[in-house]
Structure formats: C-alpha cells, structure tokens
PDB file of C-alpha atoms and ligand atoms in Angstrom:
ATOM      1  CA  MET U  16     -23.960 -59.112  44.396  1.00 98.00           C
ATOM      2  CA  GLN U  17     -22.849 -62.319  45.579  1.00 98.00           C
ATOM      3  CA  ILE U  18     -20.482 -64.492  42.901  1.00 98.00           C
ATOM      4  CA  VAL U  19     -21.323 -68.254  43.053  1.00 98.00           C
ATOM      5  CA  LYS U  20     -19.249 -70.294  41.543  1.00 98.00           C
ATOM      6  CA  THR U  21     -20.896 -73.970  41.583  1.00 98.00           C
ATOM      7  CA  ALA U  22     -24.073 -75.560  40.845  1.00 98.00           C
ATOM      8  CA  GLU U  23     -24.256 -77.172  44.466  1.00 98.00           C
ATOM      9  CA  GLU U  24     -23.576 -73.885  46.000  1.00 98.00           C
ATOM     10  CA  PHE U  25     -26.305 -72.063  44.159  1.00 98.00           C
ATOM     11  CA  LYS U  26     -28.836 -74.760  44.928  1.00 98.00           C
ATOM     12  CA  ALA U  27     -28.330 -74.401  48.561  1.00 98.00           C
ATOM     13  CA  ILE U  28     -28.842 -70.470  47.997  1.00 98.00           C
ATOM     14  CA  ARG U  29     -31.702 -70.827  45.904  1.00 98.00           C
ATOM     15  CA  LYS U  30     -33.917 -73.098  48.747  1.00 98.00           C
ATOM     16  CA  SER U  31     -32.874 -70.506  51.162  1.00 98.00           C
ATOM     17  CA  ILE U  32     -35.032 -68.033  48.947  1.00 98.00           C
ATOM     18  CA  ALA U  33     -38.445 -67.615  50.137  1.00 98.00           C
ATOM     19  CA  ASP U  34     -41.148 -68.542  47.910  1.00 95.00           C
ATOM     20  CA  THR U  35     -42.278 -64.833  48.143  1.00 97.00           C
ATOM     21  CA  GLN U  36     -39.551 -63.946  46.306  1.00 98.00           C
ATOM     22  CA  SER U  37     -39.514 -63.942  42.607  1.00 98.00           C
ATOM     23  CA  ILE U  38     -36.274 -64.511  40.580  1.00 98.00           C
ATOM     24  CA  GLY U  39     -35.451 -62.883  37.138  1.00 98.00           C
ATOM     25  CA  PHE U  40     -32.623 -64.833  35.221  1.00 99.00           C
ATOM     26  CA  VAL U  41     -30.720 -63.802  32.561  1.00 98.00           C
ATOM     27  CA  PRO U  42     -28.216 -66.389  31.065  1.00 98.00           C
ATOM     28  CA  THR U  43     -25.375 -64.915  28.997  1.00 98.00           C
ATOM     29  CA  MET U  44     -21.980 -66.022  27.725  1.00 98.00           C
ATOM     30  CA  GLY U  45     -20.364 -63.160  29.140  1.00 98.00           C
ATOM     31  CA  ASN U  46     -18.937 -59.844  27.219  1.00 96.00           C
ATOM     32  CA  LEU U  47     -21.876 -57.999  28.082  1.00 97.00           C
ATOM     33  CA  HIS U  48     -23.310 -55.134  26.429  1.00 96.00           C
ATOM     34  CA  ASP U  49     -26.045 -52.796  26.155  1.00 97.00           C
ATOM     35  CA  GLY U  50     -28.520 -55.485  25.087  1.00 97.00           C
ATOM     36  CA  HIS U  51     -27.820 -57.406  27.953  1.00 98.00           C
ATOM     37  CA  ALA U  52     -27.692 -54.542  30.079  1.00 98.00           C
ATOM     38  CA  SER U  53     -31.674 -54.314  28.926  1.00 98.00           C
ATOM     39  CA  LEU U  54     -32.258 -58.018  29.783  1.00 98.00           C
ATOM     40  CA  LEU U  55     -31.272 -56.997  33.194  1.00 98.00           C
ATOM     41  CA  ALA U  56     -32.939 -54.215  33.669  1.00 97.00           C
ATOM     42  CA  LYS U  57     -35.936 -55.700  32.471  1.00 98.00           C
ATOM     43  CA  ALA U  58     -35.559 -58.757  34.690  1.00 98.00           C
ATOM     44  CA  LYS U  59     -35.115 -56.317  37.817  1.00 98.00           C
ATOM     45  CA  LEU U  60     -38.033 -54.112  37.332  1.00 98.00           C
ATOM     46  CA  GLU U  61     -40.229 -57.071  36.989  1.00 98.00           C
ATOM     47  CA  ASN U  62     -38.931 -59.461  40.061  1.00 98.00           C
ATOM     48  CA  THR U  63     -37.719 -58.822  43.287  1.00 98.00           C
ATOM     49  CA  LEU U  64     -33.958 -60.860  42.998  1.00 98.00           C
ATOM     50  CA  THR U  65     -31.905 -61.128  39.701  1.00 98.00           C
ATOM     51  CA  VAL U  66     -29.629 -63.610  39.037  1.00 98.00           C
ATOM     52  CA  LEU U  67     -27.270 -63.379  35.857  1.00 98.00           C
ATOM     53  CA  SER U  68     -25.198 -66.552  34.525  1.00 98.00           C
ATOM     54  CA  ILE U  69     -21.778 -66.249  32.549  1.00 98.00           C
ATOM     55  CA  PHE U  70     -20.774 -69.451  31.109  1.00 98.00           C
ATOM     56  CA  ILE U  71     -19.137 -69.701  27.594  1.00 98.00           C
ATOM     57  CA  ASN U  72     -21.148 -73.102  26.785  1.00 98.00           C
ATOM     58  CA  PRO U  73     -18.656 -75.196  24.845  1.00 98.00           C
ATOM     59  CA  THR U  74     -21.144 -77.756  23.400  1.00 98.00           C
ATOM     60  CA  GLN U  75     -22.893 -74.733  21.383  1.00 98.00           C
ATOM     61  CA  PHE U  76     -20.114 -73.921  19.323  1.00 97.00           C
ATOM     62  CA  ASN U  77     -20.012 -76.312  15.972  1.00 93.00           C
ATOM     63  CA  ASN U  78     -16.889 -74.302  15.001  1.00 93.00           C
ATOM     64  CA  PRO U  79     -13.751 -74.934  17.274  1.00 94.00           C
ATOM     65  CA  GLU U  80     -12.208 -71.510  16.135  1.00 92.00           C
ATOM     66  CA  ASP U  81     -15.350 -69.577  17.034  1.00 92.00           C
ATOM     67  CA  PHE U  82     -15.487 -71.026  20.264  1.00 95.00           C
ATOM     68  CA  LYS U  83     -11.564 -70.629  21.010  1.00 95.00           C
ATOM     69  CA  HIS U  84     -12.199 -66.603  19.775  1.00 93.00           C
ATOM     70  CA  TYR U  85     -15.315 -65.827  21.820  1.00 94.00           C
ATOM     71  CA  PRO U  86     -14.789 -62.434  23.261  1.00 94.00           C
ATOM     72  CA  LYS U  87     -14.544 -62.608  27.049  1.00 96.00           C
ATOM     73  CA  SER U  88     -14.102 -59.788  29.583  1.00 96.00           C
ATOM     74  CA  LEU U  89     -15.103 -60.962  32.835  1.00 98.00           C
ATOM     75  CA  ASP U  90     -13.605 -57.867  34.907  1.00 98.00           C
ATOM     76  CA  HIS U  91     -16.011 -55.450  33.053  1.00 97.00           C
ATOM     77  CA  ASP U  92     -18.715 -57.775  33.026  1.00 98.00           C
ATOM     78  CA  ILE U  93     -18.507 -58.394  37.042  1.00 98.00           C
ATOM     79  CA  THR U  94     -18.372 -54.308  37.126  1.00 98.00           C
ATOM     80  CA  LEU U  95     -21.279 -54.071  34.781  1.00 97.00           C
ATOM     81  CA  ALA U  96     -23.357 -56.557  36.585  1.00 97.00           C
ATOM     82  CA  GLU U  97     -22.283 -54.874  39.878  1.00 98.00           C
ATOM     83  CA  ALA U  98     -23.347 -51.605  38.488  1.00 97.00           C
ATOM     84  CA  LEU U  99     -26.993 -52.844  37.635  1.00 96.00           C
ATOM     85  CA  ASN U 100     -27.550 -54.272  40.823  1.00 97.00           C
ATOM     86  CA  THR U 101     -27.539 -58.238  40.062  1.00 98.00           C
ATOM     87  CA  ASP U 102     -28.314 -60.009  42.953  1.00 98.00           C
ATOM     88  CA  TYR U 103     -26.375 -63.142  42.280  1.00 98.00           C
ATOM     89  CA  LEU U 104     -23.808 -63.825  39.545  1.00 98.00           C
ATOM     90  CA  PHE U 105     -23.342 -67.505  38.704  1.00 98.00           C
ATOM     91  CA  LEU U 106     -20.380 -68.322  36.910  1.00 98.00           C
ATOM     92  CA  PRO U 107     -19.931 -72.171  37.117  1.00 98.00           C
ATOM     93  CA  ASN U 108     -17.189 -74.126  35.206  1.00 97.00           C
ATOM     94  CA  ASN U 109     -17.114 -76.977  32.576  1.00 97.00           C
ATOM     95  CA  ARG U 110     -16.768 -79.733  35.104  1.00 96.00           C
ATOM     96  CA  ASP U 111     -19.366 -78.592  36.947  1.00 97.00           C
ATOM     97  CA  ILE U 112     -21.878 -78.109  34.272  1.00 98.00           C
ATOM     98  CA  TYR U 113     -21.274 -81.272  32.599  1.00 98.00           C
ATOM     99  CA  PRO U 114     -20.705 -83.977  35.005  1.00 98.00           C
ATOM    100  CA  ASP U 115     -21.989 -86.547  32.507  1.00 98.00           C
ATOM    101  CA  ASN U 116     -19.409 -85.271  29.660  1.00 98.00           C
ATOM    102  CA  TYR U 117     -22.493 -84.250  27.958  1.00 98.00           C
ATOM    103  CA  ASN U 118     -23.657 -87.771  27.546  1.00 98.00           C
ATOM    104  CA  TYR U 119     -27.412 -86.216  28.241  1.00 98.00           C
ATOM    105  CA  LYS U 120     -28.567 -83.962  25.991  1.00 98.00           C
ATOM    106  CA  ILE U 121     -32.062 -82.151  24.765  1.00 98.00           C
ATOM    107  CA  THR U 122     -32.892 -82.826  21.172  1.00 98.00           C
ATOM    108  CA  GLU U 123     -35.610 -80.831  19.243  1.00 98.00           C
ATOM    109  CA  SER U 124     -36.417 -82.803  16.068  1.00 98.00           C
ATOM    110  CA  GLU U 125     -38.308 -79.795  14.018  1.00 98.00           C
ATOM    111  CA  LEU U 126     -37.320 -76.044  14.299  1.00 98.00           C
ATOM    112  CA  SER U 127     -33.925 -76.790  15.380  1.00 98.00           C
ATOM    113  CA  ARG U 128     -33.350 -78.367  12.150  1.00 98.00           C
ATOM    114  CA  ILE U 129     -33.722 -75.241   9.672  1.00 98.00           C
ATOM    115  CA  LEU U 130     -32.344 -71.714   9.879  1.00 98.00           C
ATOM    116  CA  GLU U 131     -29.889 -71.389  12.261  1.00 98.00           C
ATOM    117  CA  GLY U 132     -29.895 -75.209  13.176  1.00 98.00           C
ATOM    118  CA  LYS U 133     -29.210 -76.300   9.171  1.00 98.00           C
ATOM    119  CA  PHE U 134     -25.734 -74.172   9.225  1.00 97.00           C
ATOM    120  CA  ARG U 135     -24.811 -74.708  12.807  1.00 97.00           C
ATOM    121  CA  PRO U 136     -25.479 -78.605  13.353  1.00 97.00           C
ATOM    122  CA  GLY U 137     -25.780 -79.498  17.294  1.00 98.00           C
ATOM    123  CA  HIS U 138     -25.920 -75.903  17.914  1.00 98.00           C
ATOM    124  CA  PHE U 139     -29.508 -75.958  19.668  1.00 98.00           C
ATOM    125  CA  GLU U 140     -28.785 -79.511  21.015  1.00 98.00           C
ATOM    126  CA  GLY U 141     -26.207 -77.548  23.084  1.00 98.00           C
ATOM    127  CA  VAL U 142     -28.080 -74.217  23.691  1.00 98.00           C
ATOM    128  CA  LEU U 143     -31.333 -76.107  25.041  1.00 99.00           C
ATOM    129  CA  THR U 144     -29.326 -78.563  26.966  1.00 98.00           C
ATOM    130  CA  ILE U 145     -27.394 -75.854  28.697  1.00 99.00           C
ATOM    131  CA  VAL U 146     -30.512 -73.457  29.355  1.00 99.00           C
ATOM    132  CA  LEU U 147     -32.433 -76.370  30.759  1.00 98.00           C
ATOM    133  CA  LYS U 148     -29.677 -77.449  33.124  1.00 98.00           C
ATOM    134  CA  LEU U 149     -29.303 -73.647  34.399  1.00 98.00           C
ATOM    135  CA  LEU U 150     -33.281 -73.017  34.829  1.00 98.00           C
ATOM    136  CA  LEU U 151     -32.943 -76.477  36.813  1.00 98.00           C
ATOM    137  CA  ILE U 152     -30.152 -74.989  38.936  1.00 98.00           C
ATOM    138  CA  THR U 153     -31.568 -71.271  39.509  1.00 98.00           C
ATOM    139  CA  LYS U 154     -35.167 -72.219  39.240  1.00 98.00           C
ATOM    140  CA  PRO U 155     -36.127 -68.751  38.285  1.00 98.00           C
ATOM    141  CA  THR U 156     -39.768 -67.273  38.306  1.00 98.00           C
ATOM    142  CA  ARG U 157     -38.620 -65.454  34.816  1.00 99.00           C
ATOM    143  CA  ALA U 158     -35.851 -66.068  32.486  1.00 99.00           C
ATOM    144  CA  TYR U 159     -34.955 -63.453  29.677  1.00 98.00           C
ATOM    145  CA  PHE U 160     -33.771 -64.153  25.943  1.00 98.00           C
ATOM    146  CA  GLY U 161     -32.951 -61.390  23.300  1.00 98.00           C
ATOM    147  CA  GLU U 162     -35.189 -61.622  20.125  1.00 98.00           C
ATOM    148  CA  LYS U 163     -31.638 -60.931  18.062  1.00 97.00           C
ATOM    149  CA  ASP U 164     -31.656 -65.301  18.507  1.00 98.00           C
ATOM    150  CA  TYR U 165     -35.261 -65.370  17.900  1.00 98.00           C
ATOM    151  CA  GLN U 166     -35.202 -69.021  17.064  1.00 98.00           C
ATOM    152  CA  GLN U 167     -33.445 -69.872  20.047  1.00 98.00           C
ATOM    153  CA  PHE U 168     -36.061 -67.715  22.363  1.00 98.00           C
ATOM    154  CA  ILE U 169     -38.973 -69.778  20.549  1.00 98.00           C
ATOM    155  CA  LEU U 170     -37.225 -73.126  21.104  1.00 98.00           C
ATOM    156  CA  VAL U 171     -36.396 -72.307  24.639  1.00 99.00           C
ATOM    157  CA  LYS U 172     -39.720 -71.509  25.154  1.00 98.00           C
ATOM    158  CA  ASN U 173     -41.339 -74.559  23.809  1.00 98.00           C
ATOM    159  CA  MET U 174     -38.829 -76.525  25.489  1.00 98.00           C
ATOM    160  CA  ALA U 175     -40.026 -74.991  28.951  1.00 98.00           C
ATOM    161  CA  GLN U 176     -43.321 -76.079  27.949  1.00 98.00           C
ATOM    162  CA  ALA U 177     -42.673 -79.350  26.724  1.00 98.00           C
ATOM    163  CA  PHE U 178     -41.027 -80.110  30.305  1.00 98.00           C
ATOM    164  CA  PHE U 179     -43.286 -78.617  32.462  1.00 98.00           C
ATOM    165  CA  LEU U 180     -40.905 -76.202  33.756  1.00 98.00           C
ATOM    166  CA  ASP U 181     -42.412 -73.327  35.955  1.00 98.00           C
ATOM    167  CA  THR U 182     -40.246 -70.756  34.577  1.00 98.00           C
ATOM    168  CA  GLN U 183     -41.912 -68.163  32.516  1.00 98.00           C
ATOM    169  CA  ILE U 184     -39.828 -67.647  29.301  1.00 99.00           C
ATOM    170  CA  ILE U 185     -39.812 -63.840  28.014  1.00 98.00           C
ATOM    171  CA  GLY U 186     -38.445 -62.503  24.823  1.00 98.00           C
ATOM    172  CA  CYS U 187     -36.668 -58.856  24.607  1.00 98.00           C
ATOM    173  CA  GLU U 188     -36.710 -56.624  21.951  1.00 97.00           C
ATOM    174  CA  THR U 189     -33.204 -56.634  20.246  1.00 98.00           C
ATOM    175  CA  ILE U 190     -30.922 -53.762  20.819  1.00 98.00           C
ATOM    176  CA  ARG U 191     -29.240 -52.101  18.109  1.00 98.00           C
ATOM    177  CA  ASN U 192     -26.364 -49.622  17.456  1.00 97.00           C
ATOM    178  CA  GLU U 193     -27.561 -46.053  15.662  1.00 97.00           C
ATOM    179  CA  ASN U 194     -27.376 -48.038  12.424  1.00 97.00           C
ATOM    180  CA  LYS U 195     -29.892 -50.915  13.152  1.00 97.00           C
ATOM    181  CA  LEU U 196     -26.887 -53.526  13.551  1.00 98.00           C
ATOM    182  CA  PRO U 197     -28.192 -55.747  16.332  1.00 98.00           C
ATOM    183  CA  LEU U 198     -25.409 -55.699  19.685  1.00 97.00           C
ATOM    184  CA  SER U 199     -23.538 -58.920  19.953  1.00 96.00           C
ATOM    185  CA  SER U 200     -20.592 -60.135  21.703  1.00 92.00           C
ATOM    186  CA  ARG U 201     -18.932 -61.211  18.339  1.00 92.00           C
ATOM    187  CA  ASN U 202     -19.559 -57.598  16.971  1.00 95.00           C
ATOM    188  CA  ASN U 203     -15.976 -57.048  19.082  1.00 92.00           C
ATOM    189  CA  ARG U 204     -13.959 -59.395  16.789  1.00 94.00           C
ATOM    190  CA  PHE U 205     -14.002 -57.040  13.735  1.00 97.00           C
ATOM    191  CA  THR U 206     -11.327 -54.699  13.417  1.00 97.00           C
ATOM    192  CA  ALA U 207     -12.456 -50.907  12.765  1.00 97.00           C
ATOM    193  CA  GLU U 208     -12.303 -50.849   9.000  1.00 98.00           C
ATOM    194  CA  GLN U 209     -14.515 -54.136   9.193  1.00 97.00           C
ATOM    195  CA  PHE U 210     -16.869 -52.762  11.353  1.00 97.00           C
ATOM    196  CA  GLU U 211     -17.477 -49.958   9.491  1.00 97.00           C
ATOM    197  CA  LYS U 212     -18.023 -51.993   6.598  1.00 98.00           C
ATOM    198  CA  VAL U 213     -20.677 -54.509   8.614  1.00 98.00           C
ATOM    199  CA  GLN U 214     -22.724 -51.453   8.976  1.00 98.00           C
ATOM    200  CA  ASN U 215     -23.545 -52.198   5.383  1.00 98.00           C
ATOM    201  CA  PHE U 216     -25.597 -55.541   6.846  1.00 98.00           C
ATOM    202  CA  PRO U 217     -28.754 -53.685   8.579  1.00 98.00           C
ATOM    203  CA  LYS U 218     -28.807 -51.037   5.708  1.00 98.00           C
ATOM    204  CA  ILE U 219     -29.434 -53.984   3.060  1.00 98.00           C
ATOM    205  CA  PHE U 220     -31.328 -56.485   5.229  1.00 98.00           C
ATOM    206  CA  HIS U 221     -33.946 -54.125   6.498  1.00 96.00           C
ATOM    207  CA  ASP U 222     -34.303 -52.598   3.029  1.00 95.00           C
ATOM    208  CA  ASN U 223     -38.032 -53.706   1.413  1.00 91.00           C
ATOM    209  CA  LEU U 224     -36.449 -56.331  -0.953  1.00 96.00           C
ATOM    210  CA  SER U 225     -37.338 -59.410  -1.991  1.00 96.00           C
ATOM    211  CA  PRO U 226     -34.699 -62.465  -0.109  1.00 97.00           C
ATOM    212  CA  GLU U 227     -32.741 -62.929  -3.454  1.00 98.00           C
ATOM    213  CA  GLU U 228     -32.548 -59.098  -3.778  1.00 98.00           C
ATOM    214  CA  ILE U 229     -31.049 -58.846  -0.225  1.00 98.00           C
ATOM    215  CA  THR U 230     -28.516 -61.892  -0.877  1.00 98.00           C
ATOM    216  CA  ALA U 231     -27.152 -60.312  -4.266  1.00 98.00           C
ATOM    217  CA  GLU U 232     -26.654 -56.928  -2.334  1.00 98.00           C
ATOM    218  CA  LEU U 233     -24.766 -58.318   0.451  1.00 98.00           C
ATOM    219  CA  MET U 234     -22.639 -60.404  -1.754  1.00 98.00           C
ATOM    220  CA  LYS U 235     -21.779 -57.183  -3.474  1.00 98.00           C
ATOM    221  CA  ALA U 236     -20.940 -55.451  -0.104  1.00 98.00           C
ATOM    222  CA  GLY U 237     -18.563 -58.298   0.499  1.00 98.00           C
ATOM    223  CA  PHE U 238     -20.768 -60.630   2.722  1.00 98.00           C
ATOM    224  CA  GLU U 239     -20.821 -64.506   2.690  1.00 98.00           C
ATOM    225  CA  VAL U 240     -24.873 -65.182   2.987  1.00 98.00           C
ATOM    226  CA  GLU U 241     -25.828 -68.101   4.424  1.00 98.00           C
ATOM    227  CA  TYR U 242     -29.275 -67.478   4.431  1.00 98.00           C
ATOM    228  CA  ILE U 243     -31.928 -65.014   4.006  1.00 98.00           C
ATOM    229  CA  GLN U 244     -34.992 -66.681   4.717  1.00 98.00           C
ATOM    230  CA  ASP U 245     -38.841 -65.957   5.324  1.00 97.00           C
ATOM    231  CA  TYR U 246     -40.623 -67.993   8.061  1.00 97.00           C
ATOM    232  CA  HIS U 247     -43.493 -67.605   9.934  1.00 96.00           C
ATOM    233  CA  SER U 248     -44.100 -64.037   9.033  1.00 95.00           C
ATOM    234  CA  ARG U 249     -40.370 -63.099  10.168  1.00 98.00           C
ATOM    235  CA  ARG U 250     -37.333 -62.730   8.017  1.00 98.00           C
ATOM    236  CA  PHE U 251     -34.096 -63.928   8.964  1.00 98.00           C
ATOM    237  CA  ALA U 252     -30.485 -63.675   8.165  1.00 98.00           C
ATOM    238  CA  ALA U 253     -27.066 -64.921   8.702  1.00 98.00           C
ATOM    239  CA  VAL U 254     -23.687 -63.827   6.992  1.00 98.00           C
ATOM    240  CA  LYS U 255     -20.316 -63.856   7.449  1.00 98.00           C
ATOM    241  CA  PHE U 256     -17.906 -60.803   7.190  1.00 98.00           C
ATOM    242  CA  GLY U 257     -14.199 -61.566   7.359  1.00 96.00           C
ATOM    243  CA  GLY U 258     -15.108 -65.022   8.568  1.00 94.00           C
ATOM    244  CA  ILE U 259     -17.234 -63.787  11.526  1.00 95.00           C
ATOM    245  CA  ARG U 260     -20.786 -64.364  11.717  1.00 96.00           C
ATOM    246  CA  LEU U 261     -23.654 -61.987  12.274  1.00 97.00           C
ATOM    247  CA  ILE U 262     -27.374 -62.652  12.735  1.00 98.00           C
ATOM    248  CA  ASP U 263     -30.402 -60.401  12.577  1.00 98.00           C
ATOM    249  CA  ASN U 264     -34.326 -60.914  12.045  1.00 98.00           C
ATOM    250  CA  VAL U 265     -37.428 -58.728  11.615  1.00 98.00           C
ATOM    251  CA  GLU U 266     -40.850 -59.409  11.468  1.00 97.00           C
ATOM    252  CA  ILE U 267     -42.311 -59.121   8.213  1.00 96.00           C
ATOM    253  CA  THR U 268     -45.268 -56.312   8.638  1.00 87.00           C
ATOM    254  CA  SER U 269     -46.159 -55.820   5.136  1.00 72.00           C
TER     255      SER U 269
HETATM  256  O1  LIG Z 301     -27.748 -66.606  24.071  1.00 67.80           O
HETATM  257  C1  LIG Z 301     -26.963 -66.978  24.527  1.00 67.80           C
HETATM  258  O2  LIG Z 301     -26.086 -66.064  25.192  1.00 67.80           O
HETATM  259  C2  LIG Z 301     -26.717 -68.277  24.614  1.00 67.80           C
HETATM  260  O3  LIG Z 301     -26.924 -69.183  23.580  1.00 67.80           O
HETATM  261  C3  LIG Z 301     -27.373 -68.594  26.330  1.00 67.80           C
HETATM  262  C4  LIG Z 301     -28.994 -68.549  25.989  1.00 67.80           C
HETATM  263  C5  LIG Z 301     -26.810 -67.926  27.296  1.00 67.80           C
HETATM  264  C6  LIG Z 301     -26.774 -70.308  26.300  1.00 67.80           C
HETATM  265  O4  LIG Z 301     -25.400 -70.422  26.329  1.00 67.80           O
END
C-alpha cells in the first residue's frame, strides 16, 4: 500500500495509471470499522485498483465540539487498510485541500435543505465540496458511499451527474450490529453504559409504528429526537443520546 500525502503527489500518480485500469475509491474520515471495510471489499471486487482517503473534513461540521471529538485512530486505520489490500491511502491535510480557504464551495438548493441539511446548516456544502475535490484529485472509475448517509449518497450521485463527472457513484448497504444499530465512527464516543441504552434506537426505529409514535417511544427511552420523517418512500431518523448524534434510514416497504 502506498501512502500519499498531497494532492499534487496523488495527481502525478494518477497520471501514471493506465486507462485500462479501473479505480475504486472509498472516501472516509477515518476511524475505520466494518462498514468502511465492506465498501473497500466491494471496491476491490469491482476494480483493479483501490484508493482509500482519510480526511476529517472541517467544513462539514456545523458543531465545533463534534469536530473536536471526532474519533481518530490513524495507526489502526493504516493496519486495516493494508489488511484489506488497499493500493493507495490518500491522507491529505487541510492546507493542501483548502488552498482557497474554502472560498469556493458547492451548493445544492433543494434536497440539501431538508432532513440533515435542516438540522446541520452548511453540512452538505462541506460534504459536496470535499467530495468533488477528492473526485477531481483521484479521478476514480467508481466511488463507494454507505447508505447509512442516504441523503449524502443521493446528493453526491446527483452532483456527479450535474457536473458531468466520469465517476460512477455507488451506494452500499448499511452495515449494522446484531441489534440493527448502524455502524458509525461516532458510536465509539459512547460509554459502555450509554452504548447499551443506544441499542433501543434501532429497536424502536425499525418497529412498525408511525413517525409520531416512534418519536414518543424514543423520547421515553431518553433520546433527544431531531426528526423522524418519511420522504420519497424512505423513513429517516436523527436522534441524540448523551449529546452524541445518530442517524439511520430505512426503505418503507408497506
Ligand atoms: O461519509 C463520510 O465519511 C464523509 O461525509 C465523506 C464522504 C468522507 C466526506 O468527508
């Protein structure tokens, strides 16, 4: 696995890769777990080369505390990326990625304003801007996004279409624990006691109840509910427990 630390270095490597090779790209903010591993495994299966990026993108955090406490585990991440036979690990820094001081940004004016966008102002501007930058640097054949962040996946897919990008954007099934809780880097911030109580979130959210009933049950179980909302045949949720945020979504089948 080759570790690449600057955009310029990556762009030079990219130029040396023959057009006959396909590249599968998995962008992450690190603290890798089985969800990321499943994206990498799919990228590996469908492409000749894989690229993983780790960059905790400051512009997508609307809450400075969330940014400060975002879990970091670079040594573990490097070991895991190597074990998964990643070809290139891209680890850029803030100055390299934002030479413009974030004066240029990508704005979407519809889907990014509801659900996550409503509760996290500026979040999707940060996400779309970093994803576009990473796609322009790595120029992958395919890029892989977890469906836990379903709204992000659709926004990125639509952005790729809107800007005529050559990369195919692929959504991958959410990886869950035995209680159906989606794997997330933020789960590592819970104490053991909190984490046990947090298992009630998927139990209640995946129950066959109305959004109002789910909200009431979650509140009874000690969650602060930001939204439980049906949108385009999916049900979306965002809650907080002990100040730590969790999201989920599920297709509405009946
Ligand atoms: O889903 C994430 O981890 C991030 O939003 C992403 C896509 C890596 C952009 O920073």
